[in-house]
Short mmCIF file of C-alpha atoms in Angstrom, two decimals:
data_model
loop_
_atom_site.label_atom_id
_atom_site.label_comp_id
_atom_site.label_asym_id
_atom_site.label_seq_id
_atom_site.Cartn_x
_atom_site.Cartn_y
_atom_site.Cartn_z
CA MET B 1 -13.44 -4.54 54.35
CA GLU B 2 -11.97 -6.23 51.28
CA LYS B 3 -11.60 -9.97 51.51
CA ASP B 4 -8.16 -11.40 50.63
CA MET B 5 -8.36 -13.23 47.31
CA ASP B 6 -5.72 -14.83 45.10
CA ILE B 7 -6.71 -12.78 42.07
CA GLU B 8 -5.05 -13.17 38.69
CA VAL B 9 -5.34 -11.02 35.57
CA TYR B 10 -5.12 -12.51 32.07
CA LYS B 11 -4.70 -10.23 29.07
CA PHE B 12 -5.28 -11.54 25.54
CA GLY B 13 -3.79 -9.48 22.71
CA GLY B 14 -5.36 -8.85 19.33
CA SER B 15 -3.47 -11.63 17.56
CA SER B 16 -4.81 -14.19 20.04
CA ILE B 17 -8.41 -13.44 19.00
CA GLN B 18 -7.97 -12.44 15.35
CA SER B 19 -9.93 -15.41 14.00
CA ALA B 20 -12.57 -17.90 15.10
CA ASP B 21 -9.94 -20.62 15.47
CA ARG B 22 -7.83 -18.44 17.73
CA VAL B 23 -10.81 -17.49 19.88
CA LYS B 24 -11.35 -21.23 20.35
CA LYS B 25 -7.72 -21.55 21.55
CA VAL B 26 -8.35 -18.76 24.03
CA ALA B 27 -11.46 -20.58 25.23
CA GLU B 28 -9.39 -23.68 25.97
CA ILE B 29 -6.96 -21.58 28.03
CA VAL B 30 -9.82 -19.94 29.92
CA LYS B 31 -11.55 -23.26 30.61
CA GLY B 32 -8.28 -24.48 32.10
CA ILE B 33 -8.12 -21.67 34.65
CA GLU B 34 -8.08 -23.27 38.09
CA SER B 35 -9.04 -20.16 40.05
CA ARG B 36 -12.32 -18.36 39.39
CA ASN B 37 -10.74 -15.22 40.87
CA THR B 38 -9.56 -14.14 37.43
CA VAL B 39 -10.11 -11.00 35.37
CA LEU B 40 -9.85 -11.36 31.58
CA ILE B 41 -8.80 -8.34 29.52
CA VAL B 42 -9.16 -8.46 25.73
CA SER B 43 -7.78 -6.25 22.99
CA ALA B 44 -9.47 -5.51 19.69
CA MET B 45 -9.47 -8.43 17.27
CA GLY B 46 -6.49 -8.72 14.92
CA LYS B 47 -5.86 -5.48 13.05
CA THR B 48 -9.19 -3.89 14.01
CA THR B 49 -7.48 -0.87 15.56
CA ASN B 50 -5.76 -0.23 12.22
CA LEU B 51 -9.08 -0.62 10.38
CA LEU B 52 -10.78 1.83 12.72
CA GLU B 53 -7.91 4.28 12.27
CA GLU B 54 -8.62 4.05 8.53
CA VAL B 55 -12.25 4.97 9.27
CA VAL B 56 -11.16 8.04 11.25
CA ASN B 57 -8.62 9.11 8.62
CA ALA B 58 -11.18 8.72 5.84
CA HIS B 59 -13.67 10.78 7.88
CA PHE B 60 -11.23 13.70 7.98
CA ASP B 61 -9.47 13.30 4.63
CA GLN B 62 -11.66 11.30 2.22
CA PRO B 63 -15.29 11.22 3.43
CA GLY B 64 -16.35 9.25 0.37
CA ARG B 65 -14.36 6.26 1.64
CA VAL B 66 -15.82 6.16 5.15
CA GLN B 67 -18.61 3.70 4.37
CA ALA B 68 -16.28 1.20 2.70
CA ALA B 69 -13.89 1.41 5.66
CA LEU B 70 -16.77 0.89 8.09
CA GLU B 71 -18.04 -2.11 6.15
CA ARG B 72 -14.65 -3.81 6.45
CA VAL B 73 -14.91 -3.54 10.24
CA ILE B 74 -18.53 -4.69 10.30
CA ASP B 75 -18.03 -7.64 7.93
CA TYR B 76 -14.94 -8.85 9.80
CA HIS B 77 -16.71 -9.03 13.15
CA LEU B 78 -19.96 -10.48 11.81
CA ARG B 79 -18.00 -13.20 10.00
CA ILE B 80 -16.15 -14.26 13.15
CA ALA B 81 -19.36 -14.14 15.18
CA GLU B 82 -21.12 -16.37 12.63
CA GLU B 83 -18.25 -18.88 12.63
CA LEU B 84 -18.24 -19.09 16.41
CA LEU B 85 -21.97 -18.74 17.11
CA PRO B 86 -23.91 -19.65 13.96
CA GLY B 87 -27.44 -18.26 13.95
CA ASP B 88 -27.05 -16.41 17.27
CA ASP B 89 -29.32 -13.41 16.74
CA GLN B 90 -28.62 -12.04 20.21
CA VAL B 91 -24.91 -11.52 19.66
CA VAL B 92 -25.59 -10.06 16.19
CA GLY B 93 -28.06 -7.65 17.78
CA ARG B 94 -25.50 -6.54 20.36
CA LEU B 95 -22.88 -6.07 17.63
CA ASN B 96 -25.31 -4.03 15.54
CA ASP B 97 -25.91 -1.73 18.53
CA LEU B 98 -22.15 -1.19 18.75
CA PHE B 99 -21.92 -0.51 15.01
CA VAL B 100 -24.52 2.24 15.48
CA GLU B 101 -22.52 3.68 18.39
CA LEU B 102 -19.44 3.55 16.17
CA GLU B 103 -21.16 5.67 13.51
CA TRP B 104 -22.36 8.11 16.17
CA GLY B 105 -18.72 8.66 17.10
CA LEU B 106 -18.10 10.06 13.63
CA ASP B 107 -21.00 12.51 13.93
CA ASP B 108 -19.96 13.88 17.34
CA GLN B 109 -17.67 16.79 16.47
CA ARG B 110 -15.80 18.65 19.23
CA PRO B 111 -13.13 21.36 19.29
CA GLU B 112 -10.45 18.70 19.85
CA GLN B 113 -11.43 17.24 16.49
CA TYR B 114 -9.10 14.45 15.40
CA ASP B 115 -7.94 13.06 18.76
CA TYR B 116 -11.43 13.29 20.22
CA VAL B 117 -13.09 11.56 17.25
CA TYR B 118 -10.28 8.97 17.21
CA ASP B 119 -11.11 7.87 20.74
CA GLN B 120 -14.87 7.78 20.18
CA VAL B 121 -14.38 5.52 17.16
CA VAL B 122 -11.28 3.42 17.86
CA ALA B 123 -12.45 2.49 21.38
CA MET B 124 -15.24 0.47 19.78
CA GLY B 125 -12.79 -2.23 18.68
CA GLU B 126 -12.42 -3.61 22.20
CA LEU B 127 -16.17 -3.44 22.82
CA LEU B 128 -16.81 -5.46 19.65
CA SER B 129 -14.19 -8.11 20.44
CA SER B 130 -15.24 -8.51 24.08
CA THR B 131 -18.88 -8.94 23.03
CA ILE B 132 -18.01 -11.82 20.70
CA VAL B 133 -15.54 -13.50 23.08
CA THR B 134 -17.96 -13.23 26.01
CA ALA B 135 -20.82 -14.78 24.04
CA PHE B 136 -18.63 -17.65 22.88
CA LEU B 137 -17.20 -18.37 26.34
CA LYS B 138 -20.69 -18.38 27.84
CA ALA B 139 -21.82 -20.79 25.12
CA GLN B 140 -18.92 -23.02 26.24
CA GLY B 141 -20.29 -23.03 29.79
CA VAL B 142 -17.81 -20.59 31.33
CA PRO B 143 -19.32 -18.65 34.28
CA LEU B 144 -18.58 -15.17 33.06
CA ILE B 145 -19.64 -11.57 33.59
CA TRP B 146 -19.01 -8.88 30.95
CA LEU B 147 -18.23 -5.42 32.29
CA ASP B 148 -17.74 -2.19 30.36
CA ALA B 149 -14.25 -0.82 31.06
CA ARG B 150 -15.62 2.68 30.58
CA ASP B 151 -17.45 2.21 33.89
CA LEU B 152 -14.22 1.12 35.57
CA ILE B 153 -11.26 3.04 34.11
CA HIS B 154 -11.68 6.77 34.78
CA THR B 155 -9.41 9.24 33.01
CA ASP B 156 -8.86 12.87 32.15
CA ARG B 157 -9.62 14.32 28.70
CA ASN B 158 -6.17 13.83 27.21
CA PHE B 159 -7.55 11.93 24.24
CA ARG B 160 -5.37 9.16 22.73
CA ASN B 161 -3.10 9.10 25.79
CA ALA B 162 -5.44 9.55 28.72
CA ARG B 163 -4.15 9.77 32.29
CA ILE B 164 -5.73 7.59 34.95
CA ASP B 165 -7.72 8.92 37.90
CA TRP B 166 -6.37 6.23 40.22
CA GLU B 167 -8.61 6.96 43.19
CA LYS B 168 -11.87 6.89 41.24
CA THR B 169 -10.72 3.91 39.15
CA GLY B 170 -9.75 1.94 42.26
CA GLU B 171 -13.12 2.62 43.84
CA SER B 172 -15.06 1.51 40.74
CA ILE B 173 -13.02 -1.66 40.26
CA SER B 174 -13.39 -2.60 43.92
CA ARG B 175 -17.13 -1.92 43.84
CA LEU B 176 -17.98 -3.61 40.53
CA VAL B 177 -15.34 -6.29 39.91
CA ARG B 178 -14.52 -7.73 43.32
CA PRO B 179 -18.12 -8.82 44.17
CA GLU B 180 -18.35 -10.78 40.90
CA LEU B 181 -15.11 -12.58 41.66
CA GLU B 182 -16.40 -13.41 45.13
CA ARG B 183 -19.45 -14.97 43.44
CA GLN B 184 -17.03 -17.25 41.53
CA ASN B 185 -17.59 -15.54 38.20
CA LEU B 186 -14.80 -14.74 35.82
CA VAL B 187 -14.90 -11.08 34.81
CA LEU B 188 -14.22 -10.13 31.19
CA THR B 189 -13.64 -6.54 30.18
CA GLN B 190 -11.78 -4.46 27.62
CA GLY B 191 -8.24 -3.19 27.50
CA PHE B 192 -7.09 0.12 26.05
CA ILE B 193 -10.21 2.15 26.86
CA GLY B 194 -11.67 4.31 29.61
CA SER B 195 -13.93 7.32 29.96
CA THR B 196 -13.92 10.93 31.08
CA PRO B 197 -16.16 12.41 33.81
CA ASP B 198 -18.50 13.38 30.92
CA ASN B 199 -18.67 9.75 29.70
CA GLU B 200 -16.57 10.38 26.59
CA ASN B 201 -14.49 7.47 25.34
CA THR B 202 -10.75 7.71 25.94
CA THR B 203 -7.85 5.46 25.00
CA LEU B 204 -4.64 4.83 26.93
CA GLY B 205 -2.13 4.95 24.07
CA ARG B 206 -1.36 2.43 21.34
CA GLU B 207 -1.07 -1.12 22.74
CA GLY B 208 -2.64 0.19 25.94
CA SER B 209 -4.38 -3.09 26.83
CA ASP B 210 -1.24 -4.20 28.69
CA PHE B 211 -1.52 -1.06 30.81
CA SER B 212 -5.19 -1.87 31.46
CA ALA B 213 -4.19 -5.27 32.82
CA ALA B 214 -1.70 -3.59 35.15
CA ILE B 215 -4.36 -1.13 36.33
CA PHE B 216 -6.75 -3.94 37.26
CA ALA B 217 -3.95 -5.91 38.92
CA TYR B 218 -2.88 -2.91 40.97
CA CYS B 219 -6.39 -1.97 42.08
CA LEU B 220 -7.30 -5.58 42.97
CA LYS B 221 -3.90 -6.35 44.57
CA ALA B 222 -3.60 -9.32 42.23
CA GLN B 223 -1.12 -12.14 42.70
CA LYS B 224 -0.01 -12.23 39.07
CA VAL B 225 -0.61 -10.86 35.58
CA THR B 226 -0.30 -13.07 32.50
CA VAL B 227 -0.09 -11.42 29.08
CA TRP B 228 -0.86 -13.87 26.25
CA LYS B 229 0.84 -13.04 22.96
CA ASP B 230 1.86 -14.73 19.71
CA VAL B 231 5.54 -14.91 20.72
CA PRO B 232 7.14 -17.30 23.25
CA GLY B 233 7.95 -14.45 25.64
CA VAL B 234 10.10 -11.34 25.68
CA MET B 235 12.69 -11.69 22.93
CA THR B 236 16.10 -10.08 22.46
CA ALA B 237 14.86 -8.54 19.19
CA ASP B 238 11.78 -8.54 16.98
CA PRO B 239 11.65 -12.07 15.48
CA SER B 240 9.93 -10.70 12.38
CA ARG B 241 13.02 -8.58 11.70
CA PHE B 242 15.94 -10.75 12.80
CA GLU B 243 16.83 -14.34 12.01
CA ALA B 244 18.39 -15.22 15.36
CA VAL B 245 16.69 -14.07 18.55
CA GLN B 246 16.65 -15.47 22.06
CA LYS B 247 13.84 -15.66 24.54
CA LEU B 248 14.65 -13.98 27.83
CA GLU B 249 13.64 -16.37 30.61
CA VAL B 250 13.46 -13.64 33.24
CA LEU B 251 13.58 -9.84 33.36
CA SER B 252 13.74 -7.38 36.21
CA PHE B 253 11.09 -4.68 36.46
CA ARG B 254 13.87 -2.16 35.89
CA GLU B 255 15.04 -3.79 32.66
CA ALA B 256 11.46 -4.10 31.39
CA ILE B 257 10.88 -0.39 32.06
CA GLU B 258 14.08 0.48 30.19
CA MET B 259 13.12 -1.71 27.23
CA THR B 260 9.63 -0.26 26.91
CA TYR B 261 10.93 3.28 27.33
CA TYR B 262 13.25 2.74 24.38
CA GLY B 263 10.39 1.40 22.27
CA ALA B 264 10.21 -2.38 22.74
CA LYS B 265 6.72 -3.33 21.55
CA VAL B 266 6.24 -6.39 23.73
CA LEU B 267 4.56 -4.29 26.46
CA HIS B 268 3.01 -0.85 26.80
CA PRO B 269 5.52 1.53 28.48
CA LYS B 270 3.22 2.31 31.42
CA THR B 271 2.55 -1.33 32.27
CA ILE B 272 5.41 -2.05 34.63
CA LYS B 273 5.29 0.75 37.21
CA PRO B 274 1.92 -0.17 38.85
CA LEU B 275 3.05 -3.80 39.08
CA GLN B 276 6.41 -2.85 40.54
CA ASN B 277 4.67 -0.69 43.15
CA ARG B 278 2.78 -3.75 44.44
CA GLN B 279 5.43 -6.35 43.60
CA ILE B 280 3.07 -8.17 41.23
CA PRO B 281 4.95 -10.44 38.78
CA LEU B 282 4.07 -10.35 35.10
CA ILE B 283 4.39 -13.39 32.82
CA VAL B 284 4.52 -13.04 29.02
CA ARG B 285 3.39 -16.31 27.44
CA SER B 286 2.41 -17.66 24.03
CA PHE B 287 -1.23 -18.61 23.52
CA LEU B 288 0.06 -20.89 20.73
CA GLU B 289 2.11 -22.86 23.30
CA PRO B 290 0.13 -22.40 26.52
CA GLU B 291 2.17 -25.00 28.42
CA ALA B 292 5.46 -23.16 27.79
CA PRO B 293 6.70 -21.02 30.69
CA GLY B 294 7.24 -17.73 28.83
CA THR B 295 9.18 -14.83 30.35
CA SER B 296 8.80 -13.83 33.99
CA ILE B 297 9.14 -10.13 34.87
CA GLU B 298 9.68 -9.56 38.58
CA ASP B 299 11.51 -7.43 41.09
CA GLN B 300 14.97 -8.74 41.94
CA VAL B 301 16.68 -10.60 39.12
CA ASP B 302 20.32 -11.63 39.08
CA VAL B 303 21.04 -12.24 35.41
CA VAL B 304 23.51 -11.18 32.73
CA TYR B 305 21.53 -9.95 29.73
CA PRO B 306 22.57 -10.50 26.13
CA PRO B 307 22.38 -7.55 23.71
CA ILE B 308 18.75 -6.45 23.29
CA ILE B 309 17.86 -4.67 20.04
CA ILE B 310 14.95 -2.26 19.66
CA ILE B 311 13.98 -0.67 16.34
CA GLU B 312 11.77 2.43 16.09
CA GLU B 313 10.61 3.45 12.62
CA ASP B 314 8.88 6.65 11.43
CA GLN B 315 11.08 8.92 13.52
CA LEU B 316 11.80 12.63 13.08
CA LEU B 317 15.21 14.19 13.58
CA ILE B 318 14.61 17.80 14.68
CA GLN B 319 17.50 20.25 14.96
CA LEU B 320 16.91 23.59 16.68
CA SER B 321 19.26 26.54 16.89
CA THR B 322 18.81 30.12 18.03
CA PRO B 323 18.38 32.55 15.12
CA ASP B 324 21.36 34.69 16.16
CA TYR B 325 23.62 31.71 16.96
CA ALA B 326 23.49 32.55 20.65
CA PHE B 327 24.32 29.81 23.11
CA MET B 328 21.59 27.21 23.65
CA GLU B 329 21.05 28.06 27.31
CA ALA B 330 18.89 26.37 29.94
CA GLN B 331 15.81 28.49 29.23
CA HIS B 332 16.00 27.67 25.52
CA LEU B 333 15.98 23.97 26.40
CA VAL B 334 13.05 24.33 28.81
CA ASP B 335 11.01 26.28 26.27
CA ALA B 336 11.71 23.75 23.50
CA PHE B 337 10.83 20.78 25.72
CA ASN B 338 7.57 22.45 26.78
CA ILE B 339 6.56 23.10 23.17
CA VAL B 340 7.34 19.53 22.12
CA ALA B 341 5.40 18.10 25.09
CA LYS B 342 2.46 20.46 24.47
CA HIS B 343 2.00 18.98 21.00
CA GLY B 344 2.18 15.41 22.30
CA PHE B 345 5.58 14.36 20.97
CA LYS B 346 7.75 12.01 23.06
CA MET B 347 11.47 12.74 22.92
CA ASN B 348 13.37 9.50 22.28
CA VAL B 349 16.84 11.04 21.98
CA ILE B 350 18.06 14.44 23.20
CA ARG B 351 21.44 16.01 22.47
CA ASN B 352 22.50 19.60 22.94
CA THR B 353 25.66 21.41 21.90
CA ALA B 354 26.64 25.04 22.40
CA ILE B 355 24.23 26.36 19.77
CA THR B 356 22.06 23.39 18.74
CA LEU B 357 19.44 21.16 20.33
CA THR B 358 18.78 17.88 18.50
CA LEU B 359 15.70 15.76 19.22
CA VAL B 360 14.51 12.44 17.86
CA THR B 361 10.79 11.81 18.22
CA GLN B 362 8.03 9.65 16.76
CA ASP B 363 6.40 11.31 13.77
CA ARG B 364 2.80 12.44 14.32
CA PRO B 365 1.84 13.79 10.90
CA ARG B 366 -1.38 15.46 12.01
CA HIS B 367 0.35 17.27 14.86
CA LEU B 368 3.63 18.11 13.13
CA PRO B 369 2.52 21.35 11.39
CA GLY B 370 1.41 22.86 14.71
CA LEU B 371 4.66 21.82 16.38
CA LEU B 372 6.82 23.30 13.62
CA GLU B 373 4.81 26.52 13.51
CA GLU B 374 5.39 27.12 17.22
CA LEU B 375 9.04 26.06 17.21
CA GLU B 376 9.79 28.35 14.26
CA LYS B 377 8.68 31.36 16.30
CA HIS B 378 11.70 30.85 18.56
CA TYR B 379 14.28 28.76 16.69
CA THR B 380 15.77 27.98 13.34
CA VAL B 381 14.36 24.52 12.63
CA ARG B 382 15.64 21.70 10.42
CA ILE B 383 13.86 18.37 10.24
CA THR B 384 14.75 15.04 8.67
CA LYS B 385 11.80 12.68 8.23
CA ASP B 386 11.59 8.90 8.04
CA VAL B 387 14.68 8.17 10.07
CA LEU B 388 15.22 4.97 12.00
CA LEU B 389 16.18 4.76 15.68
CA ILE B 390 18.19 1.67 16.67
CA THR B 391 18.71 1.10 20.39
CA ILE B 392 20.97 -1.63 21.76
CA ARG B 393 20.74 -2.42 25.46
CA HIS B 394 23.73 -4.30 26.96
CA THR B 395 25.58 -3.43 23.82
CA HIS B 396 28.44 -5.39 22.34
CA SER B 397 30.82 -4.17 19.65
CA ALA B 398 30.16 -7.16 17.39
CA THR B 399 26.40 -6.51 17.52
CA GLU B 400 26.93 -2.84 16.70
CA ASP B 401 29.17 -3.68 13.76
CA GLN B 402 26.60 -6.03 12.26
CA LEU B 403 23.75 -3.55 12.66
CA ILE B 404 25.35 -0.38 11.34
CA GLN B 405 27.85 -1.63 8.79
CA GLY B 406 27.52 0.44 5.62
CA LYS B 407 24.77 2.64 7.07
CA LEU B 408 24.72 6.43 7.17
CA ILE B 409 24.69 7.34 10.87
CA LEU B 410 23.02 10.70 11.50
CA LEU B 411 23.39 10.64 15.28
CA GLU B 412 24.97 8.39 17.89
CA GLU B 413 24.33 8.50 21.65
CA ARG B 414 25.91 6.34 24.36
CA PHE B 415 24.98 6.04 28.00
CA SER B 416 26.25 3.33 30.32
CA ASN B 417 25.46 0.01 28.58
CA THR B 418 23.08 1.50 26.00
CA VAL B 419 23.83 2.90 22.55
CA GLN B 420 21.44 4.57 20.11
CA PHE B 421 21.96 5.13 16.39
CA VAL B 422 19.82 7.30 14.14
CA THR B 423 20.06 6.20 10.53
CA GLN B 424 18.15 6.62 7.28
CA SER B 425 18.36 2.99 6.21
CA LEU B 426 17.22 -0.26 7.74
CA PRO B 427 19.83 -2.67 9.07
CA ASP B 428 20.24 -6.06 7.43
CA TYR B 429 18.21 -8.46 9.55
CA ALA B 430 20.67 -11.31 9.68
CA LEU B 431 22.12 -11.45 13.18
CA ARG B 432 23.24 -14.98 14.00
#
């Protein structure tokens, strides 16, 4: 029988461990943890995921550039390891083993090709970061156990957006993590990654480390999840885009789900539901200001929200009509939705008229030709690339006017207190 424990989950994002100095800041936070019943989840360091994506893209498109792309990944991690743990041959040896595994991922060709190879390669970022962070924390005297998330998070073979086998995952986490916590060890593992029944690497979707934290919290019935980021909390807009943004002190689970669904990058879209199911609060805090309270996301919240702005770039506007201008009936819609889902495209906006179905979706350049080929068998297809999707939650006319003034609006959708605009130009980032 499982013993009741006040378990917490801490997740550290890539920006919090992108340099030796920032890893040292994380170490100070970890050393200040009062309860040893804590699981630490780490992302890849800095922009490592982007660097590894460059490796994969070079492998498929420009093989002559693979080695240079690999060396950027290798040099970056060895440099941070040397700054944190000078002369530590053990950690260098472990990193070298992972570099070899990384190169094996490029040699292992499967019918799935790109998405399969992507997961075998890109998953290594979290393994590299967790190896360095674990070694440094242990050198600082932190009682810590490193576990491989691929032994804990079990998924299907939907590479790049794998679905969780909750029963098997729960059993592995209970069997491997809980005993270490009972022995008063902190447990450190990786976000973003899992494995198939055949021990192939899988990933949980871009920014999936937040989702990993929620999975561990759900399976361990944790008291709280804290996500450490480089922003003070959940903001009303991206502070890198807009001059005047507010921190939201508190959010309901429902509002957080809505925000992530519409594309807010502060959390992975799948993060909230497991926490809501167990009523586990989530705190978004800044590792740069660890004493600041951050934003609390919890169940029942009585608050009036200001306008919340979400920008999604690299969108496609797809317009479908029947070749003979027949009505766009229910079966046409079902068939179109099935084709879009089959090729892995998420529909961000849907509008249908008598003879036209209009979709807005994230561009996936490697998957777009297959999608268009299948759609064109059934529909007349028009696409507009590189459009921008602006979503305003709790919209206000003054906010709308400032965002869209002088812009060409290709599509506008309103529902309740939310409005979405599709435009071909960026708004002026000067809301005050």
